[in-house]
PDB file of C-alpha atoms in Angstrom:
ATOM      1  CA  MET A  13     -56.078 -27.740-108.951  1.00 84.00           C
ATOM      2  CA  LYS A  14     -53.385 -25.078-110.129  1.00 94.00           C
ATOM      3  CA  ARG A  15     -52.294 -23.843-113.319  1.00 97.00           C
ATOM      4  CA  PHE A  16     -50.505 -25.692-115.897  1.00 98.00           C
ATOM      5  CA  LEU A  17     -47.552 -23.264-115.868  1.00 97.00           C
ATOM      6  CA  ASP A  18     -46.968 -23.921-112.168  1.00 97.00           C
ATOM      7  CA  CYS A  19     -47.009 -27.884-112.338  1.00 97.00           C
ATOM      8  CA  SER A  20     -44.102 -29.942-111.676  1.00 97.00           C
ATOM      9  CA  ALA A  21     -43.261 -33.228-113.461  1.00 97.00           C
ATOM     10  CA  SER A  22     -44.811 -35.368-110.505  1.00 97.00           C
ATOM     11  CA  GLU A  23     -47.909 -33.367-110.959  1.00 97.00           C
ATOM     12  CA  LEU A  24     -48.150 -33.774-114.342  1.00 97.00           C
ATOM     13  CA  ARG A  25     -47.371 -37.360-114.475  1.00 95.00           C
ATOM     14  CA  ASP A  26     -50.580 -38.160-111.881  1.00 93.00           C
ATOM     15  CA  ILE A  27     -52.751 -35.497-113.377  1.00 97.00           C
ATOM     16  CA  THR A  28     -56.383 -36.610-114.119  1.00 97.00           C
ATOM     17  CA  LYS A  29     -58.396 -35.283-117.111  1.00 98.00           C
ATOM     18  CA  SER A  30     -60.612 -32.800-115.180  1.00 98.00           C
ATOM     19  CA  GLN A  31     -57.447 -31.410-113.443  1.00 98.00           C
ATOM     20  CA  LEU A  32     -55.498 -31.425-116.750  1.00 98.00           C
ATOM     21  CA  LEU A  33     -58.355 -29.190-118.365  1.00 98.00           C
ATOM     22  CA  PHE A  34     -58.665 -26.763-115.517  1.00 98.00           C
ATOM     23  CA  ALA A  35     -54.775 -26.341-115.495  1.00 98.00           C
ATOM     24  CA  LEU A  36     -54.816 -25.585-118.981  1.00 98.00           C
ATOM     25  CA  ARG A  37     -57.767 -23.134-118.871  1.00 98.00           C
ATOM     26  CA  ALA A  38     -56.266 -21.448-115.918  1.00 98.00           C
ATOM     27  CA  SER A  39     -53.058 -20.715-117.719  1.00 98.00           C
ATOM     28  CA  GLU A  40     -54.930 -18.017-119.706  1.00 98.00           C
ATOM     29  CA  GLY A  41     -53.272 -18.763-123.278  1.00 98.00           C
ATOM     30  CA  ARG A  42     -49.647 -19.432-122.449  1.00 98.00           C
ATOM     31  CA  ILE A  43     -49.516 -23.294-123.288  1.00 98.00           C
ATOM     32  CA  VAL A  44     -47.172 -24.693-126.043  1.00 98.00           C
ATOM     33  CA  VAL A  45     -47.978 -27.639-127.712  1.00 98.00           C
ATOM     34  CA  SER A  46     -44.834 -28.949-129.865  1.00 98.00           C
ATOM     35  CA  GLU A  47     -45.610 -31.965-132.290  1.00 98.00           C
ATOM     36  CA  THR A  48     -42.700 -34.288-133.213  1.00 98.00           C
ATOM     37  CA  ILE A  49     -42.103 -37.364-135.299  1.00 97.00           C
ATOM     38  CA  GLY A  50     -40.719 -40.174-133.558  1.00 95.00           C
ATOM     39  CA  ALA A  51     -40.914 -42.387-136.356  1.00 93.00           C
ATOM     40  CA  THR A  52     -37.976 -40.700-138.290  1.00 93.00           C
ATOM     41  CA  ALA A  53     -34.321 -40.136-137.345  1.00 95.00           C
ATOM     42  CA  PRO A  54     -34.061 -37.590-134.648  1.00 97.00           C
ATOM     43  CA  LEU A  55     -32.451 -34.005-135.252  1.00 96.00           C
ATOM     44  CA  LEU A  56     -29.912 -34.931-132.527  1.00 97.00           C
ATOM     45  CA  ASN A  57     -28.148 -38.485-132.134  1.00 95.00           C
ATOM     46  CA  GLY A  58     -29.395 -40.236-129.503  1.00 95.00           C
ATOM     47  CA  ILE A  59     -31.871 -37.524-128.094  1.00 98.00           C
ATOM     48  CA  THR A  60     -35.613 -37.769-129.239  1.00 98.00           C
ATOM     49  CA  ASN A  61     -37.138 -34.650-130.675  1.00 98.00           C
ATOM     50  CA  ALA A  62     -39.488 -34.646-127.921  1.00 98.00           C
ATOM     51  CA  GLU A  63     -36.950 -34.123-125.594  1.00 98.00           C
ATOM     52  CA  LEU A  64     -35.490 -31.441-127.717  1.00 98.00           C
ATOM     53  CA  ALA A  65     -38.637 -29.581-128.003  1.00 98.00           C
ATOM     54  CA  ALA A  66     -39.130 -29.843-124.266  1.00 98.00           C
ATOM     55  CA  SER A  67     -35.714 -28.225-123.787  1.00 98.00           C
ATOM     56  CA  GLN A  68     -36.938 -25.122-125.817  1.00 98.00           C
ATOM     57  CA  GLY A  69     -40.139 -24.820-123.628  1.00 98.00           C
ATOM     58  CA  ALA A  70     -42.832 -27.036-125.036  1.00 98.00           C
ATOM     59  CA  ASP A  71     -45.178 -27.930-122.317  1.00 98.00           C
ATOM     60  CA  ILE A  72     -47.272 -30.682-124.177  1.00 98.00           C
ATOM     61  CA  LEU A  73     -45.395 -33.110-126.564  1.00 98.00           C
ATOM     62  CA  LEU A  74     -47.709 -34.268-129.303  1.00 98.00           C
ATOM     63  CA  LEU A  75     -46.633 -37.427-131.419  1.00 98.00           C
ATOM     64  CA  ASN A  76     -47.243 -37.544-135.192  1.00 98.00           C
ATOM     65  CA  LEU A  77     -47.037 -41.075-136.813  1.00 97.00           C
ATOM     66  CA  PHE A  78     -47.117 -42.957-133.913  1.00 98.00           C
ATOM     67  CA  ASP A  79     -48.345 -46.295-134.775  1.00 97.00           C
ATOM     68  CA  VAL A  80     -49.598 -48.222-131.742  1.00 98.00           C
ATOM     69  CA  GLU A  81     -49.266 -51.580-133.692  1.00 97.00           C
ATOM     70  CA  GLN A  82     -45.645 -50.709-134.411  1.00 96.00           C
ATOM     71  CA  PRO A  83     -44.589 -48.374-131.588  1.00 97.00           C
ATOM     72  CA  GLN A  84     -41.306 -46.536-132.115  1.00 96.00           C
ATOM     73  CA  ILE A  85     -39.615 -43.076-130.910  1.00 98.00           C
ATOM     74  CA  ALA A  86     -36.146 -42.804-132.503  1.00 98.00           C
ATOM     75  CA  GLY A  87     -33.554 -41.754-129.892  1.00 97.00           C
ATOM     76  CA  LEU A  88     -34.876 -43.544-126.948  1.00 98.00           C
ATOM     77  CA  PRO A  89     -32.579 -46.213-125.521  1.00 96.00           C
ATOM     78  CA  HIS A  90     -32.662 -49.463-127.154  1.00 94.00           C
ATOM     79  CA  SER A  91     -33.381 -51.200-124.088  1.00 97.00           C
ATOM     80  CA  VAL A  92     -37.009 -49.477-123.950  1.00 97.00           C
ATOM     81  CA  ALA A  93     -39.507 -51.935-124.760  1.00 97.00           C
ATOM     82  CA  ALA A  94     -41.761 -50.778-127.731  1.00 96.00           C
ATOM     83  CA  ASP A  95     -44.926 -50.830-125.472  1.00 96.00           C
ATOM     84  CA  ASP A  96     -43.097 -48.536-122.852  1.00 98.00           C
ATOM     85  CA  CYS A  97     -41.848 -46.085-125.185  1.00 98.00           C
ATOM     86  CA  LEU A  98     -44.463 -43.384-124.352  1.00 98.00           C
ATOM     87  CA  ARG A  99     -44.113 -43.951-120.516  1.00 98.00           C
ATOM     88  CA  GLU A 100     -40.505 -43.834-120.797  1.00 98.00           C
ATOM     89  CA  LEU A 101     -40.694 -40.436-123.007  1.00 98.00           C
ATOM     90  CA  GLN A 102     -43.055 -39.121-120.187  1.00 98.00           C
ATOM     91  CA  ARG A 103     -40.519 -40.001-117.613  1.00 98.00           C
ATOM     92  CA  LEU A 104     -37.542 -38.519-119.370  1.00 98.00           C
ATOM     93  CA  THR A 105     -39.079 -35.143-120.175  1.00 98.00           C
ATOM     94  CA  GLY A 106     -41.746 -34.434-117.203  1.00 98.00           C
ATOM     95  CA  ARG A 107     -44.326 -33.749-119.860  1.00 98.00           C
ATOM     96  CA  VAL A 108     -47.756 -34.554-120.714  1.00 98.00           C
ATOM     97  CA  ILE A 109     -47.647 -36.783-123.945  1.00 98.00           C
ATOM     98  CA  GLY A 110     -50.458 -36.753-126.779  1.00 98.00           C
ATOM     99  CA  VAL A 111     -50.828 -38.785-129.903  1.00 98.00           C
ATOM    100  CA  ASN A 112     -52.389 -37.810-133.351  1.00 98.00           C
ATOM    101  CA  LEU A 113     -54.933 -40.117-134.785  1.00 98.00           C
ATOM    102  CA  GLU A 114     -56.691 -39.838-138.204  1.00 97.00           C
ATOM    103  CA  ALA A 115     -60.256 -40.450-139.243  1.00 95.00           C
ATOM    104  CA  VAL A 116     -60.076 -41.340-143.010  1.00 93.00           C
ATOM    105  CA  ASP A 117     -63.086 -40.689-144.936  1.00 91.00           C
ATOM    106  CA  PRO A 118     -63.827 -43.649-147.504  1.00 89.00           C
ATOM    107  CA  ALA A 119     -65.166 -40.935-149.928  1.00 88.00           C
ATOM    108  CA  TYR A 120     -61.879 -39.281-149.850  1.00 86.00           C
ATOM    109  CA  ALA A 121     -59.436 -42.080-149.072  1.00 83.00           C
ATOM    110  CA  SER A 122     -56.294 -42.071-151.357  1.00 77.00           C
ATOM    111  CA  ASP A 123     -53.435 -44.407-151.768  1.00 76.00           C
ATOM    112  CA  ASN A 124     -50.932 -42.235-150.170  1.00 70.00           C
ATOM    113  CA  ARG A 125     -47.547 -44.133-150.214  1.00 70.00           C
ATOM    114  CA  GLU A 126     -45.512 -41.199-148.981  1.00 75.00           C
ATOM    115  CA  LEU A 127     -44.119 -40.772-145.523  1.00 78.00           C
ATOM    116  CA  TRP A 128     -47.616 -39.500-144.280  1.00 82.00           C
ATOM    117  CA  GLY A 129     -49.542 -42.697-145.785  1.00 85.00           C
ATOM    118  CA  MET A 130     -52.117 -44.158-143.343  1.00 90.00           C
ATOM    119  CA  THR A 131     -51.713 -47.203-141.132  1.00 92.00           C
ATOM    120  CA  ARG A 132     -54.125 -49.129-139.169  1.00 95.00           C
ATOM    121  CA  GLY A 133     -52.206 -48.356-136.009  1.00 97.00           C
ATOM    122  CA  ARG A 134     -52.814 -44.644-136.650  1.00 97.00           C
ATOM    123  CA  ALA A 135     -56.474 -44.637-137.316  1.00 97.00           C
ATOM    124  CA  ALA A 136     -58.977 -42.996-134.924  1.00 98.00           C
ATOM    125  CA  THR A 137     -60.568 -45.922-133.433  1.00 98.00           C
ATOM    126  CA  ALA A 138     -61.955 -46.652-130.052  1.00 98.00           C
ATOM    127  CA  GLU A 139     -59.291 -49.757-129.916  1.00 98.00           C
ATOM    128  CA  ASN A 140     -56.248 -47.497-130.869  1.00 98.00           C
ATOM    129  CA  ALA A 141     -57.251 -45.027-128.227  1.00 98.00           C
ATOM    130  CA  GLU A 142     -57.647 -47.573-125.255  1.00 98.00           C
ATOM    131  CA  LYS A 143     -54.118 -48.730-126.443  1.00 98.00           C
ATOM    132  CA  LEU A 144     -52.754 -45.338-126.167  1.00 98.00           C
ATOM    133  CA  TRP A 145     -54.320 -45.054-122.565  1.00 98.00           C
ATOM    134  CA  GLN A 146     -52.662 -48.247-121.564  1.00 98.00           C
ATOM    135  CA  MET A 147     -49.246 -47.021-123.051  1.00 98.00           C
ATOM    136  CA  GLY A 148     -49.409 -43.512-121.225  1.00 97.00           C
ATOM    137  CA  ALA A 149     -50.955 -41.043-123.555  1.00 98.00           C
ATOM    138  CA  ARG A 150     -53.017 -38.749-121.836  1.00 98.00           C
ATOM    139  CA  ILE A 151     -54.132 -36.394-124.710  1.00 98.00           C
ATOM    140  CA  LEU A 152     -55.663 -37.569-128.035  1.00 98.00           C
ATOM    141  CA  VAL A 153     -55.560 -35.149-131.366  1.00 98.00           C
ATOM    142  CA  LEU A 154     -57.941 -36.336-133.908  1.00 98.00           C
ATOM    143  CA  THR A 155     -56.673 -34.803-137.008  1.00 97.00           C
ATOM    144  CA  GLY A 156     -55.171 -35.604-140.384  1.00 94.00           C
ATOM    145  CA  ASN A 157     -52.112 -35.593-142.441  1.00 93.00           C
ATOM    146  CA  PRO A 158     -51.298 -34.288-145.849  1.00 89.00           C
ATOM    147  CA  GLY A 159     -53.274 -36.177-148.517  1.00 87.00           C
ATOM    148  CA  ASN A 160     -54.909 -39.078-146.343  1.00 90.00           C
ATOM    149  CA  GLY A 161     -58.655 -37.699-147.068  1.00 90.00           C
ATOM    150  CA  ILE A 162     -59.453 -36.730-143.501  1.00 91.00           C
ATOM    151  CA  SER A 163     -62.978 -35.055-143.457  1.00 95.00           C
ATOM    152  CA  ASN A 164     -64.634 -33.101-140.486  1.00 96.00           C
ATOM    153  CA  GLN A 165     -67.548 -35.685-140.939  1.00 96.00           C
ATOM    154  CA  ALA A 166     -65.363 -38.602-140.273  1.00 96.00           C
ATOM    155  CA  LEU A 167     -63.320 -36.776-137.360  1.00 98.00           C
ATOM    156  CA  ALA A 168     -66.873 -36.219-135.777  1.00 98.00           C
ATOM    157  CA  ASP A 169     -67.792 -39.958-136.093  1.00 97.00           C
ATOM    158  CA  ALA A 170     -64.673 -41.284-134.892  1.00 98.00           C
ATOM    159  CA  LEU A 171     -64.633 -38.673-132.245  1.00 98.00           C
ATOM    160  CA  LYS A 172     -68.103 -40.252-130.784  1.00 98.00           C
ATOM    161  CA  GLN A 173     -66.726 -43.690-130.445  1.00 98.00           C
ATOM    162  CA  ILE A 174     -63.665 -42.528-128.776  1.00 98.00           C
ATOM    163  CA  ARG A 175     -65.377 -40.459-126.289  1.00 98.00           C
ATOM    164  CA  ASP A 176     -67.591 -43.531-125.206  1.00 97.00           C
ATOM    165  CA  ALA A 177     -64.356 -45.687-124.923  1.00 98.00           C
ATOM    166  CA  VAL A 178     -61.879 -43.252-123.295  1.00 98.00           C
ATOM    167  CA  GLY A 179     -63.346 -39.759-122.966  1.00 97.00           C
ATOM    168  CA  ASP A 180     -63.652 -39.796-119.034  1.00 97.00           C
ATOM    169  CA  ARG A 181     -59.843 -40.493-118.709  1.00 98.00           C
ATOM    170  CA  MET A 182     -58.206 -38.790-121.999  1.00 98.00           C
ATOM    171  CA  ALA A 183     -58.548 -35.109-123.101  1.00 98.00           C
ATOM    172  CA  LEU A 184     -59.868 -35.530-126.555  1.00 98.00           C
ATOM    173  CA  VAL A 185     -58.962 -32.518-129.237  1.00 98.00           C
ATOM    174  CA  THR A 186     -60.280 -32.454-132.899  1.00 98.00           C
ATOM    175  CA  GLY A 187     -59.851 -30.465-135.716  1.00 98.00           C
ATOM    176  CA  LYS A 188     -57.625 -30.114-138.837  1.00 96.00           C
ATOM    177  CA  MET A 189     -54.630 -27.957-139.560  1.00 95.00           C
ATOM    178  CA  HIS A 190     -55.030 -27.965-143.172  1.00 95.00           C
ATOM    179  CA  GLY A 191     -57.319 -29.652-145.893  1.00 90.00           C
ATOM    180  CA  ALA A 192     -55.655 -33.333-145.174  1.00 90.00           C
ATOM    181  CA  GLY A 193     -56.699 -34.341-148.807  1.00 85.00           C
ATOM    182  CA  VAL A 194     -60.115 -32.701-148.816  1.00 89.00           C
ATOM    183  CA  VAL A 195     -60.111 -29.718-151.268  1.00 87.00           C
ATOM    184  CA  ASP A 196     -63.674 -28.828-150.362  1.00 86.00           C
ATOM    185  CA  GLU A 197     -62.581 -28.548-146.743  1.00 88.00           C
ATOM    186  CA  SER A 198     -59.784 -25.965-147.118  1.00 87.00           C
ATOM    187  CA  GLY A 199     -59.249 -22.394-147.073  1.00 90.00           C
ATOM    188  CA  ARG A 200     -61.897 -20.586-145.185  1.00 90.00           C
ATOM    189  CA  GLN A 201     -64.068 -23.577-145.025  1.00 91.00           C
ATOM    190  CA  LEU A 202     -61.634 -25.825-143.497  1.00 95.00           C
ATOM    191  CA  ILE A 203     -63.750 -25.442-140.458  1.00 96.00           C
ATOM    192  CA  THR A 204     -67.197 -24.289-139.848  1.00 96.00           C
ATOM    193  CA  SER A 205     -69.476 -23.168-136.938  1.00 96.00           C
ATOM    194  CA  ARG A 206     -71.608 -26.410-137.847  1.00 97.00           C
ATOM    195  CA  ASP A 207     -68.129 -28.582-137.411  1.00 97.00           C
ATOM    196  CA  ILE A 208     -67.326 -27.114-134.310  1.00 98.00           C
ATOM    197  CA  ALA A 209     -70.823 -27.882-132.740  1.00 98.00           C
ATOM    198  CA  ARG A 210     -70.529 -31.302-134.175  1.00 98.00           C
ATOM    199  CA  PHE A 211     -67.062 -32.040-132.543  1.00 98.00           C
ATOM    200  CA  ILE A 212     -68.135 -30.697-129.301  1.00 98.00           C
ATOM    201  CA  ASP A 213     -71.505 -32.499-129.058  1.00 98.00           C
ATOM    202  CA  ASN A 214     -69.466 -35.581-130.036  1.00 98.00           C
ATOM    203  CA  GLY A 215     -67.229 -35.233-127.146  1.00 98.00           C
ATOM    204  CA  ALA A 216     -64.090 -32.821-128.012  1.00 98.00           C
ATOM    205  CA  ASP A 217     -62.634 -30.963-124.820  1.00 98.00           C
ATOM    206  CA  ILE A 218     -60.465 -28.747-127.030  1.00 98.00           C
ATOM    207  CA  VAL A 219     -61.121 -28.154-130.801  1.00 98.00           C
ATOM    208  CA  LEU A 220     -58.163 -27.610-132.973  1.00 98.00           C
ATOM    209  CA  VAL A 221     -58.173 -24.730-135.472  1.00 98.00           C
ATOM    210  CA  PRO A 222     -55.534 -23.416-138.124  1.00 98.00           C
ATOM    211  CA  ALA A 223     -53.421 -20.432-136.791  1.00 98.00           C
ATOM    212  CA  PRO A 224     -53.849 -17.229-138.457  1.00 98.00           C
ATOM    213  CA  GLY A 225     -51.994 -16.574-141.301  1.00 98.00           C
ATOM    214  CA  THR A 226     -51.230 -20.377-142.136  1.00 98.00           C
ATOM    215  CA  VAL A 227     -54.100 -21.339-144.129  1.00 97.00           C
ATOM    216  CA  PRO A 228     -55.450 -18.987-146.909  1.00 96.00           C
ATOM    217  CA  GLY A 229     -58.288 -17.152-145.645  1.00 96.00           C
ATOM    218  CA  MET A 230     -57.783 -17.865-141.936  1.00 97.00           C
ATOM    219  CA  SER A 231     -57.451 -14.258-140.858  1.00 97.00           C
ATOM    220  CA  GLN A 232     -57.096 -13.033-137.350  1.00 98.00           C
ATOM    221  CA  GLN A 233     -60.654 -11.985-137.509  1.00 98.00           C
ATOM    222  CA  ARG A 234     -61.897 -15.472-138.767  1.00 97.00           C
ATOM    223  CA  VAL A 235     -60.020 -17.607-136.405  1.00 98.00           C
ATOM    224  CA  SER A 236     -61.334 -15.094-133.405  1.00 98.00           C
ATOM    225  CA  GLU A 237     -64.837 -15.749-134.749  1.00 98.00           C
ATOM    226  CA  LEU A 238     -64.330 -19.540-134.646  1.00 98.00           C
ATOM    227  CA  ILE A 239     -62.794 -19.597-131.166  1.00 98.00           C
ATOM    228  CA  GLU A 240     -65.434 -17.357-129.741  1.00 98.00           C
ATOM    229  CA  GLU A 241     -67.727 -20.119-130.931  1.00 98.00           C
ATOM    230  CA  ILE A 242     -65.745 -22.703-129.468  1.00 98.00           C
ATOM    231  CA  GLN A 243     -65.535 -21.066-126.010  1.00 98.00           C
ATOM    232  CA  ARG A 244     -69.273 -20.152-126.044  1.00 98.00           C
ATOM    233  CA  ARG A 245     -69.781 -23.876-126.045  1.00 98.00           C
ATOM    234  CA  GLY A 246     -67.560 -24.572-123.207  1.00 98.00           C
ATOM    235  CA  ALA A 247     -64.658 -26.044-124.789  1.00 98.00           C
ATOM    236  CA  LEU A 248     -61.122 -24.837-125.246  1.00 98.00           C
ATOM    237  CA  ALA A 249     -59.275 -23.666-128.340  1.00 98.00           C
ATOM    238  CA  MET A 250     -55.917 -24.665-129.676  1.00 98.00           C
ATOM    239  CA  THR A 251     -54.554 -22.780-132.973  1.00 98.00           C
ATOM    240  CA  ALA A 252     -52.177 -24.809-134.910  1.00 98.00           C
ATOM    241  CA  ILE A 253     -49.146 -24.230-137.148  1.00 98.00           C
ATOM    242  CA  GLY A 254     -49.456 -27.269-139.503  1.00 96.00           C
ATOM    243  CA  THR A 255     -48.073 -25.983-142.725  1.00 96.00           C
ATOM    244  CA  SER A 256     -44.563 -26.172-142.407  1.00 96.00           C
ATOM    245  CA  GLN A 257     -44.420 -22.574-141.458  1.00 98.00           C
ATOM    246  CA  GLU A 258     -42.799 -24.023-138.114  1.00 98.00           C
ATOM    247  CA  GLY A 259     -39.723 -23.832-140.319  1.00 98.00           C
ATOM    248  CA  ALA A 260     -40.187 -20.117-141.335  1.00 98.00           C
ATOM    249  CA  ASP A 261     -38.089 -16.891-139.726  1.00 98.00           C
ATOM    250  CA  ARG A 262     -38.604 -16.256-135.719  1.00 98.00           C
ATOM    251  CA  GLU A 263     -40.644 -12.929-136.625  1.00 98.00           C
ATOM    252  CA  THR A 264     -43.104 -15.064-138.464  1.00 98.00           C
ATOM    253  CA  ILE A 265     -43.561 -17.166-135.687  1.00 98.00           C
ATOM    254  CA  ARG A 266     -44.058 -14.134-133.253  1.00 98.00           C
ATOM    255  CA  GLN A 267     -46.521 -12.642-135.544  1.00 98.00           C
ATOM    256  CA  ILE A 268     -48.416 -15.777-135.634  1.00 98.00           C
ATOM    257  CA  ALA A 269     -48.128 -16.398-132.072  1.00 98.00           C
ATOM    258  CA  LEU A 270     -49.627 -12.844-131.269  1.00 98.00           C
ATOM    259  CA  MET A 271     -52.314 -13.144-133.590  1.00 98.00           C
ATOM    260  CA  SER A 272     -53.384 -16.335-132.299  1.00 98.00           C
ATOM    261  CA  LYS A 273     -53.582 -15.097-128.601  1.00 98.00           C
ATOM    262  CA  MET A 274     -55.268 -11.722-129.830  1.00 98.00           C
ATOM    263  CA  ALA A 275     -57.975 -14.308-131.463  1.00 98.00           C
ATOM    264  CA  GLY A 276     -58.202 -16.044-128.107  1.00 98.00           C
ATOM    265  CA  ALA A 277     -56.279 -19.339-128.250  1.00 98.00           C
ATOM    266  CA  ASP A 278     -56.144 -21.386-125.086  1.00 98.00           C
ATOM    267  CA  LEU A 279     -53.246 -23.377-126.231  1.00 98.00           C
ATOM    268  CA  GLN A 280     -50.794 -22.861-129.265  1.00 98.00           C
ATOM    269  CA  HIS A 281     -49.441 -25.569-131.238  1.00 98.00           C
ATOM    270  CA  ILE A 282     -46.467 -25.760-133.295  1.00 98.00           C
ATOM    271  CA  GLY A 283     -45.765 -28.655-136.123  1.00 98.00           C
ATOM    272  CA  ASP A 284     -43.329 -31.303-136.730  1.00 97.00           C
ATOM    273  CA  THR A 285     -41.689 -30.269-140.316  1.00 94.00           C
ATOM    274  CA  GLY A 286     -39.236 -27.159-139.800  1.00 94.00           C
ATOM    275  CA  TRP A 287     -36.588 -30.031-140.093  1.00 90.00           C
ATOM    276  CA  MET A 288     -38.229 -33.101-140.777  1.00 92.00           C
ATOM    277  CA  GLY A 289     -39.721 -34.472-137.635  1.00 96.00           C
ATOM    278  CA  LEU A 290     -39.798 -31.188-135.578  1.00 97.00           C
ATOM    279  CA  ALA A 291     -39.968 -27.506-135.847  1.00 98.00           C
ATOM    280  CA  LEU A 292     -36.859 -25.435-135.746  1.00 98.00           C
ATOM    281  CA  PRO A 293     -36.007 -25.476-132.128  1.00 98.00           C
ATOM    282  CA  GLU A 294     -35.369 -21.599-131.748  1.00 98.00           C
ATOM    283  CA  ASN A 295     -39.074 -21.379-133.207  1.00 98.00           C
ATOM    284  CA  ILE A 296     -40.421 -23.439-130.254  1.00 98.00           C
ATOM    285  CA  PHE A 297     -38.576 -21.272-127.934  1.00 98.00           C
ATOM    286  CA  THR A 298     -39.786 -17.839-129.922  1.00 98.00           C
ATOM    287  CA  LEU A 299     -43.394 -19.069-129.680  1.00 98.00           C
ATOM    288  CA  SER A 300     -43.019 -19.807-125.936  1.00 98.00           C
ATOM    289  CA  VAL A 301     -41.503 -16.172-125.235  1.00 98.00           C
ATOM    290  CA  ALA A 302     -43.882 -14.597-127.560  1.00 98.00           C
ATOM    291  CA  ILE A 303     -46.974 -15.671-125.399  1.00 98.00           C
ATOM    292  CA  ARG A 304     -45.805 -15.755-122.019  1.00 98.00           C
ATOM    293  CA  GLY A 305     -42.231 -13.968-121.685  1.00 98.00           C
ATOM    294  CA  VAL A 306     -38.942 -15.391-120.493  1.00 98.00           C
ATOM    295  CA  ARG A 307     -40.002 -15.986-116.874  1.00 98.00           C
ATOM    296  CA  HIS A 308     -42.461 -18.833-117.735  1.00 98.00           C
ATOM    297  CA  THR A 309     -40.256 -20.156-120.512  1.00 98.00           C
ATOM    298  CA  TYR A 310     -37.327 -20.444-118.223  1.00 98.00           C
ATOM    299  CA  ALA A 311     -39.220 -21.753-115.537  1.00 98.00           C
ATOM    300  CA  ARG A 312     -40.568 -24.770-117.825  1.00 98.00           C
ATOM    301  CA  ILE A 313     -37.140 -25.278-119.238  1.00 98.00           C
ATOM    302  CA  ALA A 314     -35.200 -25.132-115.787  1.00 98.00           C
ATOM    303  CA  ARG A 315     -37.942 -27.081-113.629  1.00 97.00           C
ATOM    304  CA  SER A 316     -36.239 -30.582-113.000  1.00 97.00           C
ATOM    305  CA  ILE A 317     -38.038 -33.471-113.936  1.00 97.00           C
ATOM    306  CA  ASN A 318     -37.422 -34.761-110.370  1.00 97.00           C
ATOM    307  CA  ARG A 319     -39.531 -32.311-108.727  1.00 95.00           C
TER     308      ARG A 319
END
């Protein structure tokens, strides 16, 4: 059992859920989660967005818009079979791989035909969770993309089913970065103490909340109160930059990072649309340096995946 900060690629490849949660907790708020999209063209030709994120110090690579029925990660070699793409990404980066799933509430469902529009292979179901485990994902994040009608109640209900299916094997994260198409759950009302209790009771190991300064009303004090409730109930807390501010200037990222750390975040997430499919790479690096300095940032970047 050791800190995630000190884990090598071989240790992360074989890490169990209990070891992973211990390693994250032991790192004391110095974990960077970078969300990327593999369904769109990568920023660099022939290199996945996730690999670029890893090169800037990301510890955990979180894939958005990953469809288990049509799995693809643009930038991987064409010879990689679709069902092997998560395992290959883990091999190439030496990082723990997570995937987003979405729980649409029928009361708020919309015919969203934009890039974010829902597909069956991205739904938060036990069947999709099991497929992702078999494909190599070790973290599931139950959340929602813009306009898809994801409610906290739907997330809690889906979480319970997924916990029963894979909760002993995969770390489960639940929460929203923005309203996700539910106006009544936006701003200060995006997540409440009641939602936190439901998520943790239904199996969340980590609860996701918006980072201070990313959602109206989510001040450092408000986020600190939410995180205190999460940690009091025994779960970890992850703050998220999911409002395209991953494309803001570096000083904004530093400010959000430090406010999140002062609020008590165990993990800090940075979103996928600075450029389409990836935060500005320099902002991933800036976030990493802000919460843990250059020593741990360079160590994560420099540590060979062959170790």
